[in-house]
Amino acid sequence: MRGYKAVSELFGKDGVKGLKISPSSFKIVSPGLHAVCESCGVYPAVKKDDRGKRLCRRCLTVHEISKSKGFSSKLKASFKIGSVDISPLEEALDAPMSYLSGDIIDEGEGKKYEPVKAPRGYLSVVKSDGNDAGEYFGSSLNFGEYIDKSFKVDYWVKKSFVEAADEAEKDGVLNKGMIMRTLLGVQYMGGDDILLIGPAMTAPILTMNALEKATSKLGMSFKVGVATVKSDTPIQFAIDAADKLMEDGKIEKETVMGTTNKEGVKSEQERNTLTFLFASSLVTRSSVEEIKREWSADPLSSTHNQKEEEKVRAMYKMKTNFSFWKDIMALSDDLKLVLKSFPDDYEKRVKSFKDYVRVMEDIVETFHRTKDPYYTVIYMMRQATRHKEASKLMLTLLKGWDKEGQIPLVDAFYMFKAALVEAGDRGESS
């Protein structure tokens, strides 16, 4: 039996290059009077699908396959979440992104499981990957061990998602209809790779809870990138941005500061990270870099008198651990009730949570205007004394100040914005 490394190239890009069909390899024989495919806009339309859309042969084939494998087939499924069975609306096929965001809800028999009706114009693209998966699989002594590890990772990631969804339903911490939308929006989930599109806040929370469970079973940590964007944003750009956020959020083994076992091995749970980005306009991979620079301190700010461990270099940390997010979410009762989407006093709760977030907006705007990290830290302390409900939040953020001089101020702000738009806020303020 060959070792894993000897056959790994069979699974790389070169191994499947021959399966790709270049668009230029197709010959179009036409007098120029044909109708163009309404899906790809390139090849001649040859037939209408069941919805009257004119498609070429290739797009028609893809459409037929998607009936049994794609989004439309999942709309016919029933999702068992904990003790309840929830079926999505088949009408969601006409506006899938709006449905996944929670903007369109079932006002019929399934209404009791749905969130409060509200204008939800945003959703989250969530991308996840295992840390050092190549090393994890590459240590296999033979191909049989590689297959065994591959099955184990795939099994526990998927099982952890099921368990996280069931627990969220049982504990009532997330709305059942939004949990169903998160599962409906899974684009792929295989091995340690995940891509899903779902409600702005429920999708990342459910992913985080599931991967925390998977880490405890596998000893493998995960990095997660979350791009919260408008539901009409070209999704391919948001996916690319989420991938960039995921990679930038990785914590290397040697930088982990925390508990160790008796052999001195760092805990993988501390390497689990989730990186948020909220964007009210188009976001791409390259714009992620621009946003990072935007929230970095002015290099001319007075840092020469500061000790290295006291310097502040950025207000956008990105490498934020799962435990940090759990601490942040535990601080606001309004946030918890907004995520449950209880109809009682819903608007009052949303307004109260928005007031809570407005304290963060003032601090974020202060840094954006001055680019002075020390003035911003002082302003954070001032806000903590002026707003009693924000004092614990400010303390938690300052505790997140790491040795690289990064404070997770903007990270938390982006997460709060995601929660607000899921609650029905239009997300128009900065």
Tab-separated table of C-alpha atoms in Angstrom:
chain	number	residue	atom	x	y	z
A	1	MET	CA	0.000	0.000	0.000
A	2	ARG	CA	1.397	3.387	-0.974
A	3	GLY	CA	1.689	6.177	1.591
A	4	TYR	CA	-0.771	9.074	1.527
A	5	LYS	CA	1.756	11.573	0.188
A	6	ALA	CA	2.576	9.328	-2.763
A	7	VAL	CA	-1.009	9.376	-4.001
A	8	SER	CA	-2.159	12.792	-2.780
A	9	GLU	CA	-1.514	14.342	-6.186
A	10	LEU	CA	-4.330	12.217	-7.574
A	11	PHE	CA	-6.705	14.314	-5.479
A	12	GLY	CA	-5.176	17.670	-6.363
A	13	LYS	CA	-6.147	20.098	-9.071
A	14	ASP	CA	-3.935	18.396	-11.631
A	15	GLY	CA	-5.738	15.134	-11.075
A	16	VAL	CA	-9.085	16.542	-12.164
A	17	LYS	CA	-7.875	19.004	-14.770
A	18	GLY	CA	-8.894	16.646	-17.544
A	19	LEU	CA	-12.506	16.753	-16.355
A	20	LYS	CA	-12.855	20.459	-17.058
A	21	ILE	CA	-14.544	21.529	-20.274
A	22	SER	CA	-13.478	24.919	-21.532
A	23	PRO	CA	-16.356	27.024	-22.864
A	24	SER	CA	-14.292	27.741	-25.980
A	25	SER	CA	-14.258	24.014	-26.793
A	26	PHE	CA	-17.982	24.129	-27.661
A	27	LYS	CA	-18.797	24.833	-31.278
A	28	ILE	CA	-21.859	26.982	-31.869
A	29	VAL	CA	-23.356	26.404	-35.295
A	30	SER	CA	-25.995	29.074	-35.815
A	31	PRO	CA	-27.158	31.438	-38.543
A	32	GLY	CA	-27.382	34.119	-35.859
A	33	LEU	CA	-31.139	34.022	-35.476
A	34	HIS	CA	-31.295	31.846	-32.350
A	35	ALA	CA	-32.557	32.833	-28.903
A	36	VAL	CA	-29.754	32.992	-26.340
A	37	CYS	CA	-29.901	30.812	-23.208
A	38	GLU	CA	-31.527	32.777	-20.388
A	39	SER	CA	-29.213	31.177	-17.829
A	40	CYS	CA	-25.671	31.385	-19.209
A	41	GLY	CA	-26.325	33.994	-21.900
A	42	VAL	CA	-23.795	32.324	-24.215
A	43	TYR	CA	-25.200	29.300	-26.037
A	44	PRO	CA	-28.344	28.942	-28.178
A	45	ALA	CA	-31.529	28.096	-26.298
A	46	VAL	CA	-32.944	24.749	-27.410
A	47	LYS	CA	-35.801	24.095	-25.003
A	48	LYS	CA	-37.905	25.609	-22.242
A	49	ASP	CA	-37.715	24.201	-18.720
A	50	ASP	CA	-40.735	23.500	-16.527
A	51	ARG	CA	-40.912	27.177	-15.557
A	52	GLY	CA	-40.858	28.453	-19.130
A	53	LYS	CA	-37.218	29.571	-19.088
A	54	ARG	CA	-35.360	29.075	-22.376
A	55	LEU	CA	-32.135	27.113	-21.831
A	56	CYS	CA	-29.250	25.681	-23.814
A	57	ARG	CA	-28.450	21.947	-23.699
A	58	ARG	CA	-25.838	22.319	-20.978
A	59	CYS	CA	-27.934	24.529	-18.670
A	60	LEU	CA	-30.963	22.312	-19.258
A	61	THR	CA	-28.924	19.285	-18.147
A	62	VAL	CA	-27.745	21.129	-15.034
A	63	HIS	CA	-31.332	22.145	-14.299
A	64	GLU	CA	-32.580	18.567	-14.597
A	65	ILE	CA	-29.835	17.297	-12.277
A	66	SER	CA	-30.585	20.045	-9.744
A	67	LYS	CA	-34.153	18.769	-9.417
A	68	SER	CA	-32.794	15.811	-7.472
A	69	LYS	CA	-29.561	17.262	-6.085
A	70	GLY	CA	-29.897	21.050	-5.803
A	71	PHE	CA	-31.824	23.698	-3.892
A	72	SER	CA	-35.165	22.921	-5.524
A	73	SER	CA	-34.976	19.298	-4.356
A	74	LYS	CA	-34.311	20.396	-0.764
A	75	LEU	CA	-37.448	22.516	-0.803
A	76	LYS	CA	-39.434	19.286	-1.060
A	77	ALA	CA	-37.742	17.839	2.017
A	78	SER	CA	-38.890	17.963	5.621
A	79	PHE	CA	-36.281	18.942	8.201
A	80	LYS	CA	-36.445	17.229	11.585
A	81	ILE	CA	-35.028	19.650	14.118
A	82	GLY	CA	-35.158	18.276	17.618
A	83	SER	CA	-38.755	17.326	18.288
A	84	VAL	CA	-40.347	19.145	15.335
A	85	ASP	CA	-40.616	18.615	11.583
A	86	ILE	CA	-40.389	21.771	9.471
A	87	SER	CA	-40.934	21.964	5.722
A	88	PRO	CA	-39.710	24.963	3.717
A	89	LEU	CA	-41.957	26.904	1.363
A	90	GLU	CA	-41.797	25.653	-2.213
A	91	GLU	CA	-42.434	29.260	-3.283
A	92	ALA	CA	-38.919	30.005	-2.003
A	93	LEU	CA	-37.611	28.818	-5.378
A	94	ASP	CA	-38.658	32.179	-6.839
A	95	ALA	CA	-36.575	34.153	-4.309
A	96	PRO	CA	-34.143	31.760	-2.575
A	97	MET	CA	-31.890	34.426	-1.039
A	98	SER	CA	-34.789	36.370	0.439
A	99	TYR	CA	-36.189	33.155	1.882
A	100	LEU	CA	-32.840	32.091	3.387
A	101	SER	CA	-32.471	35.508	5.016
A	102	GLY	CA	-35.871	35.162	6.689
A	103	ASP	CA	-37.436	38.033	4.747
A	104	ILE	CA	-40.070	35.627	3.351
A	105	ILE	CA	-41.809	33.512	5.982
A	106	ASP	CA	-44.513	30.866	6.026
A	107	GLU	CA	-47.681	32.597	7.197
A	108	GLY	CA	-49.742	29.430	6.904
A	109	GLU	CA	-49.624	26.230	8.946
A	110	GLY	CA	-45.876	26.530	9.606
A	111	LYS	CA	-46.180	30.025	11.087
A	112	LYS	CA	-45.735	28.807	14.675
A	113	TYR	CA	-42.124	27.848	13.919
A	114	GLU	CA	-41.256	30.968	11.923
A	115	PRO	CA	-39.557	34.184	13.094
A	116	VAL	CA	-41.522	37.370	13.627
A	117	LYS	CA	-42.311	38.939	10.265
A	118	ALA	CA	-39.775	41.696	9.621
A	119	PRO	CA	-37.858	43.194	6.665
A	120	ARG	CA	-34.683	41.080	6.630
A	121	GLY	CA	-32.547	42.215	3.721
A	122	TYR	CA	-29.270	40.545	4.742
A	123	LEU	CA	-27.870	37.034	4.988
A	124	SER	CA	-24.534	35.476	5.923
A	125	VAL	CA	-22.176	33.465	3.770
A	126	VAL	CA	-20.307	31.082	6.071
A	127	LYS	CA	-17.180	29.242	4.986
A	128	SER	CA	-15.195	26.882	7.199
A	129	ASP	CA	-12.144	24.676	6.939
A	130	GLY	CA	-10.057	22.576	9.311
A	131	ASN	CA	-6.759	23.954	10.589
A	132	ASP	CA	-3.689	22.088	9.327
A	133	ALA	CA	-5.863	19.448	7.649
A	134	GLY	CA	-2.997	18.610	5.303
A	135	GLU	CA	-0.809	17.763	8.279
A	136	TYR	CA	-3.648	15.802	9.917
A	137	PHE	CA	-4.232	13.645	6.833
A	138	GLY	CA	-0.605	13.685	5.694
A	139	SER	CA	0.520	11.869	8.843
A	140	SER	CA	-1.373	8.785	7.638
A	141	LEU	CA	0.938	5.783	7.306
A	142	ASN	CA	-1.036	4.325	4.431
A	143	PHE	CA	-4.009	5.022	2.236
A	144	GLY	CA	-6.285	2.918	4.430
A	145	GLU	CA	-5.579	5.164	7.423
A	146	TYR	CA	-6.225	8.234	5.269
A	147	ILE	CA	-9.640	6.866	4.260
A	148	ASP	CA	-10.421	6.116	7.899
A	149	LYS	CA	-9.505	9.663	8.991
A	150	SER	CA	-11.452	11.158	6.102
A	151	PHE	CA	-14.595	9.239	7.054
A	152	LYS	CA	-14.166	10.138	10.718
A	153	VAL	CA	-13.888	13.883	10.018
A	154	ASP	CA	-16.825	13.840	7.620
A	155	TYR	CA	-18.991	11.883	10.068
A	156	TRP	CA	-18.338	14.013	13.137
A	157	VAL	CA	-18.712	17.368	11.364
A	158	LYS	CA	-22.118	16.371	9.989
A	159	LYS	CA	-23.247	14.685	13.209
A	160	SER	CA	-22.173	17.741	15.193
A	161	PHE	CA	-24.371	19.947	13.011
A	162	VAL	CA	-27.369	17.715	13.665
A	163	GLU	CA	-26.679	17.726	17.412
A	164	ALA	CA	-26.173	21.519	17.499
A	165	ALA	CA	-29.472	22.072	15.660
A	166	ASP	CA	-31.332	19.678	17.978
A	167	GLU	CA	-29.889	21.323	21.101
A	168	ALA	CA	-30.736	24.824	19.843
A	169	GLU	CA	-34.348	23.731	19.295
A	170	LYS	CA	-34.572	21.978	22.647
A	171	ASP	CA	-33.058	24.883	24.597
A	172	GLY	CA	-35.001	27.462	22.606
A	173	VAL	CA	-31.948	29.654	22.037
A	174	LEU	CA	-32.533	30.042	18.277
A	175	ASN	CA	-35.679	30.343	16.198
A	176	LYS	CA	-36.710	27.008	14.666
A	177	GLY	CA	-37.508	28.489	11.270
A	178	MET	CA	-34.093	30.140	11.103
A	179	ILE	CA	-32.367	26.874	12.064
A	180	MET	CA	-34.204	25.177	9.196
A	181	ARG	CA	-33.069	27.902	6.777
A	182	THR	CA	-29.452	27.398	7.858
A	183	LEU	CA	-29.652	23.676	7.078
A	184	LEU	CA	-31.503	24.404	3.829
A	185	GLY	CA	-28.717	26.798	2.808
A	186	VAL	CA	-25.888	24.252	3.061
A	187	GLN	CA	-24.100	24.356	-0.295
A	188	TYR	CA	-21.631	21.648	0.617
A	189	MET	CA	-20.480	19.936	3.765
A	190	GLY	CA	-17.841	17.311	3.153
A	191	GLY	CA	-14.872	16.365	5.301
A	192	ASP	CA	-13.639	19.509	7.045
A	193	ASP	CA	-14.979	21.874	4.351
A	194	ILE	CA	-18.254	23.757	4.776
A	195	LEU	CA	-20.029	26.410	2.753
A	196	LEU	CA	-23.503	27.557	3.669
A	197	ILE	CA	-25.746	30.561	3.100
A	198	GLY	CA	-28.304	31.381	5.756
A	199	PRO	CA	-29.796	33.874	8.219
A	200	ALA	CA	-27.401	36.659	9.173
A	201	MET	CA	-26.817	35.605	12.767
A	202	THR	CA	-28.315	32.130	13.180
A	203	ALA	CA	-26.081	30.602	10.491
A	204	PRO	CA	-22.717	31.583	12.088
A	205	ILE	CA	-23.919	30.726	15.615
A	206	LEU	CA	-25.096	27.256	14.585
A	207	THR	CA	-21.840	26.670	12.670
A	208	MET	CA	-19.748	27.746	15.672
A	209	ASN	CA	-21.666	25.500	18.080
A	210	ALA	CA	-21.383	22.536	15.721
A	211	LEU	CA	-17.642	22.904	15.071
A	212	GLU	CA	-16.919	23.275	18.779
A	213	LYS	CA	-18.520	19.852	19.221
A	214	ALA	CA	-16.545	18.459	16.266
A	215	THR	CA	-13.257	19.672	17.755
A	216	SER	CA	-13.939	17.806	20.992
A	217	LYS	CA	-14.420	14.583	18.984
A	218	LEU	CA	-11.648	14.984	16.426
A	219	GLY	CA	-8.921	17.010	18.116
A	220	MET	CA	-8.962	19.228	14.996
A	221	SER	CA	-9.662	22.945	15.205
A	222	PHE	CA	-11.522	25.017	12.598
A	223	LYS	CA	-11.425	28.501	11.139
A	224	VAL	CA	-14.673	30.154	10.026
A	225	GLY	CA	-15.184	33.204	7.800
A	226	VAL	CA	-18.536	35.023	7.821
A	227	ALA	CA	-19.496	37.706	5.289
A	228	THR	CA	-22.856	39.295	6.117
A	229	VAL	CA	-24.148	40.970	2.968
A	230	LYS	CA	-27.361	42.168	1.346
A	231	SER	CA	-29.433	39.311	-0.029
A	232	ASP	CA	-29.191	40.701	-3.578
A	233	THR	CA	-25.366	40.853	-3.509
A	234	PRO	CA	-23.679	38.734	-6.234
A	235	ILE	CA	-23.038	35.668	-4.122
A	236	GLN	CA	-19.767	34.629	-5.775
A	237	PHE	CA	-18.055	37.766	-4.445
A	238	ALA	CA	-19.361	37.169	-0.921
A	239	ILE	CA	-18.123	33.565	-1.023
A	240	ASP	CA	-14.675	34.777	-2.066
A	241	ALA	CA	-14.669	37.331	0.758
A	242	ALA	CA	-15.735	34.697	3.318
A	243	ASP	CA	-12.867	32.493	2.138
A	244	LYS	CA	-10.395	35.362	2.647
A	245	LEU	CA	-11.805	36.077	6.129
A	246	MET	CA	-11.500	32.394	7.001
A	247	GLU	CA	-7.828	32.252	6.016
A	248	ASP	CA	-6.966	35.536	7.756
A	249	GLY	CA	-8.590	34.268	10.940
A	250	LYS	CA	-6.317	31.249	11.318
A	251	ILE	CA	-4.309	31.014	14.536
A	252	GLU	CA	-1.003	29.217	14.082
A	253	LYS	CA	-0.087	26.554	16.601
A	254	GLU	CA	2.899	28.382	18.026
A	255	THR	CA	0.868	31.550	18.718
A	256	VAL	CA	-1.787	29.894	20.874
A	257	MET	CA	-1.674	31.165	24.423
A	258	GLY	CA	-3.607	29.053	26.880
A	259	THR	CA	-3.926	25.705	28.549
A	260	THR	CA	-1.670	22.791	27.724
A	261	ASN	CA	-1.922	19.133	28.622
A	262	LYS	CA	0.784	17.197	30.444
A	263	GLU	CA	2.704	16.667	27.192
A	264	GLY	CA	2.720	20.428	26.576
A	265	VAL	CA	0.422	20.282	23.521
A	266	LYS	CA	-1.728	23.372	23.036
A	267	SER	CA	-5.504	22.969	23.177
A	268	GLU	CA	-7.107	22.864	19.731
A	269	GLN	CA	-10.268	24.489	21.121
A	270	GLU	CA	-8.276	27.712	21.493
A	271	ARG	CA	-7.507	27.684	17.772
A	272	ASN	CA	-11.201	27.655	16.806
A	273	THR	CA	-11.850	31.094	15.275
A	274	LEU	CA	-14.748	32.919	13.673
A	275	THR	CA	-14.103	36.119	11.710
A	276	PHE	CA	-17.060	38.445	11.063
A	277	LEU	CA	-17.453	41.076	8.367
A	278	PHE	CA	-20.606	43.140	7.829
A	279	ALA	CA	-20.920	44.924	4.487
A	280	SER	CA	-23.771	47.115	3.250
A	281	SER	CA	-22.213	47.260	-0.225
A	282	LEU	CA	-20.335	44.891	-2.519
A	283	VAL	CA	-17.506	43.052	-0.746
A	284	THR	CA	-14.724	41.096	-2.463
A	285	ARG	CA	-11.504	39.347	-1.512
A	286	SER	CA	-9.475	42.474	-2.240
A	287	SER	CA	-11.825	44.735	-0.290
A	288	VAL	CA	-11.181	42.635	2.829
A	289	GLU	CA	-7.591	43.913	2.754
A	290	GLU	CA	-8.836	47.486	2.412
A	291	ILE	CA	-11.143	47.021	5.406
A	292	LYS	CA	-8.245	45.662	7.479
A	293	ARG	CA	-6.204	48.784	6.667
A	294	GLU	CA	-9.199	50.986	7.450
A	295	TRP	CA	-9.331	49.690	11.029
A	296	SER	CA	-5.570	49.759	11.617
A	297	ALA	CA	-4.010	52.469	13.753
A	298	ASP	CA	-2.281	55.422	12.152
A	299	PRO	CA	1.452	54.506	12.130
A	300	LEU	CA	2.216	58.098	13.147
A	301	SER	CA	0.181	57.803	16.357
A	302	SER	CA	2.258	58.229	19.507
A	303	THR	CA	3.374	54.716	20.377
A	304	HIS	CA	7.074	55.311	20.994
A	305	ASN	CA	6.625	55.604	24.761
A	306	GLN	CA	4.558	52.439	25.010
A	307	LYS	CA	5.881	49.044	25.921
A	308	GLU	CA	5.535	46.459	23.158
A	309	GLU	CA	2.756	44.590	25.004
A	310	GLU	CA	0.859	47.870	25.575
A	311	LYS	CA	0.741	48.996	21.951
A	312	VAL	CA	-2.523	49.078	20.000
A	313	ARG	CA	-2.170	48.482	16.287
A	314	ALA	CA	-5.689	47.598	15.127
A	315	MET	CA	-9.312	47.586	16.228
A	316	TYR	CA	-10.181	44.675	13.928
A	317	LYS	CA	-8.651	41.568	15.457
A	318	MET	CA	-10.109	38.927	13.089
A	319	LYS	CA	-8.520	36.003	14.964
A	320	THR	CA	-11.363	35.791	17.456
A	321	ASN	CA	-11.887	32.554	19.349
A	322	PHE	CA	-15.258	30.841	19.777
A	323	SER	CA	-15.082	31.468	23.534
A	324	PHE	CA	-14.846	35.226	22.911
A	325	TRP	CA	-18.066	35.167	20.885
A	326	LYS	CA	-19.863	33.176	23.563
A	327	ASP	CA	-18.765	35.714	26.176
A	328	ILE	CA	-19.980	38.607	24.015
A	329	MET	CA	-23.380	37.035	23.330
A	330	ALA	CA	-23.911	36.220	26.999
A	331	LEU	CA	-23.759	39.926	27.918
A	332	SER	CA	-27.060	41.028	26.349
A	333	ASP	CA	-30.442	39.569	27.295
A	334	ASP	CA	-31.997	41.558	24.448
A	335	LEU	CA	-29.729	39.805	21.952
A	336	LYS	CA	-30.801	36.400	23.248
A	337	LEU	CA	-34.494	37.250	22.936
A	338	VAL	CA	-34.037	38.787	19.478
A	339	LEU	CA	-32.430	35.554	18.245
A	340	LYS	CA	-35.315	33.514	19.646
A	341	SER	CA	-37.632	35.869	17.717
A	342	PHE	CA	-40.385	35.772	20.316
A	343	PRO	CA	-43.409	37.844	19.221
A	344	ASP	CA	-44.035	39.261	22.718
A	345	ASP	CA	-42.544	42.761	23.001
A	346	TYR	CA	-40.429	42.023	19.915
A	347	GLU	CA	-40.178	45.594	18.629
A	348	LYS	CA	-39.384	46.825	22.142
A	349	ARG	CA	-36.576	44.253	22.444
A	350	VAL	CA	-35.143	45.186	19.042
A	351	LYS	CA	-35.164	48.885	19.979
A	352	SER	CA	-33.480	48.130	23.308
A	353	PHE	CA	-30.781	46.067	21.591
A	354	LYS	CA	-30.293	48.796	18.989
A	355	ASP	CA	-29.651	51.309	21.793
A	356	TYR	CA	-27.069	48.873	23.166
A	357	VAL	CA	-25.345	48.687	19.769
A	358	ARG	CA	-25.430	52.470	19.396
A	359	VAL	CA	-22.886	52.728	22.213
A	360	MET	CA	-20.565	50.600	20.060
A	361	GLU	CA	-21.263	52.782	17.016
A	362	ASP	CA	-20.042	55.870	18.867
A	363	ILE	CA	-16.751	54.161	19.743
A	364	VAL	CA	-16.250	52.767	16.241
A	365	GLU	CA	-16.903	56.188	14.702
A	366	THR	CA	-14.453	57.748	17.139
A	367	PHE	CA	-11.641	55.496	15.980
A	368	HIS	CA	-12.625	55.886	12.328
A	369	ARG	CA	-12.429	59.659	12.692
A	370	THR	CA	-9.235	59.948	14.761
A	371	LYS	CA	-7.284	56.780	13.905
A	372	ASP	CA	-5.905	57.187	17.420
A	373	PRO	CA	-6.140	53.851	19.265
A	374	TYR	CA	-5.309	55.262	22.707
A	375	TYR	CA	-7.922	57.976	22.520
A	376	THR	CA	-10.382	55.255	21.467
A	377	VAL	CA	-9.469	53.054	24.446
A	378	ILE	CA	-10.012	56.034	26.769
A	379	TYR	CA	-13.345	56.695	25.073
A	380	MET	CA	-14.301	53.041	25.616
A	381	MET	CA	-13.660	53.469	29.334
A	382	ARG	CA	-15.696	56.661	29.327
A	383	GLN	CA	-18.633	54.893	27.658
A	384	ALA	CA	-18.391	52.116	30.242
A	385	THR	CA	-18.938	54.656	33.029
A	386	ARG	CA	-21.717	56.524	31.201
A	387	HIS	CA	-23.671	53.430	30.141
A	388	LYS	CA	-23.988	50.825	32.857
A	389	GLU	CA	-25.285	48.160	30.449
A	390	ALA	CA	-22.157	48.571	28.302
A	391	SER	CA	-19.572	48.333	31.090
A	392	LYS	CA	-19.229	44.539	30.920
A	393	LEU	CA	-19.013	44.715	27.129
A	394	MET	CA	-16.153	47.221	27.246
A	395	LEU	CA	-14.308	45.083	29.798
A	396	THR	CA	-14.719	41.966	27.642
A	397	LEU	CA	-13.394	43.815	24.583
A	398	LEU	CA	-10.351	45.109	26.450
A	399	LYS	CA	-9.673	41.612	27.773
A	400	GLY	CA	-9.451	40.562	24.123
A	401	TRP	CA	-6.450	42.897	23.659
A	402	ASP	CA	-3.763	40.500	22.437
A	403	LYS	CA	0.019	40.612	22.334
A	404	GLU	CA	-0.091	41.750	18.699
A	405	GLY	CA	-1.835	44.952	19.764
A	406	GLN	CA	-5.285	44.111	18.377
A	407	ILE	CA	-8.571	44.846	20.149
A	408	PRO	CA	-11.704	43.065	18.827
A	409	LEU	CA	-13.833	46.229	18.774
A	410	VAL	CA	-14.897	46.114	15.123
A	411	ASP	CA	-15.297	42.312	15.259
A	412	ALA	CA	-17.976	42.659	17.959
A	413	PHE	CA	-19.568	45.597	16.142
A	414	TYR	CA	-19.928	43.552	12.937
A	415	MET	CA	-21.505	40.710	14.907
A	416	PHE	CA	-24.013	43.055	16.553
A	417	LYS	CA	-24.898	44.494	13.145
A	418	ALA	CA	-25.538	40.976	11.861
A	419	ALA	CA	-27.848	40.350	14.808
A	420	LEU	CA	-29.704	43.609	14.166
A	421	VAL	CA	-30.386	42.906	10.491
A	422	GLU	CA	-31.644	39.421	11.346
A	423	ALA	CA	-33.999	41.121	13.796
A	424	GLY	CA	-35.317	43.291	10.978
A	425	ASP	CA	-33.175	46.443	11.144
A	426	ARG	CA	-32.314	47.811	7.703
A	427	GLY	CA	-28.586	47.968	8.502
A	428	GLU	CA	-28.134	51.301	6.782
A	429	SER	CA	-26.165	53.089	9.507
A	430	SER	CA	-22.424	52.503	9.692
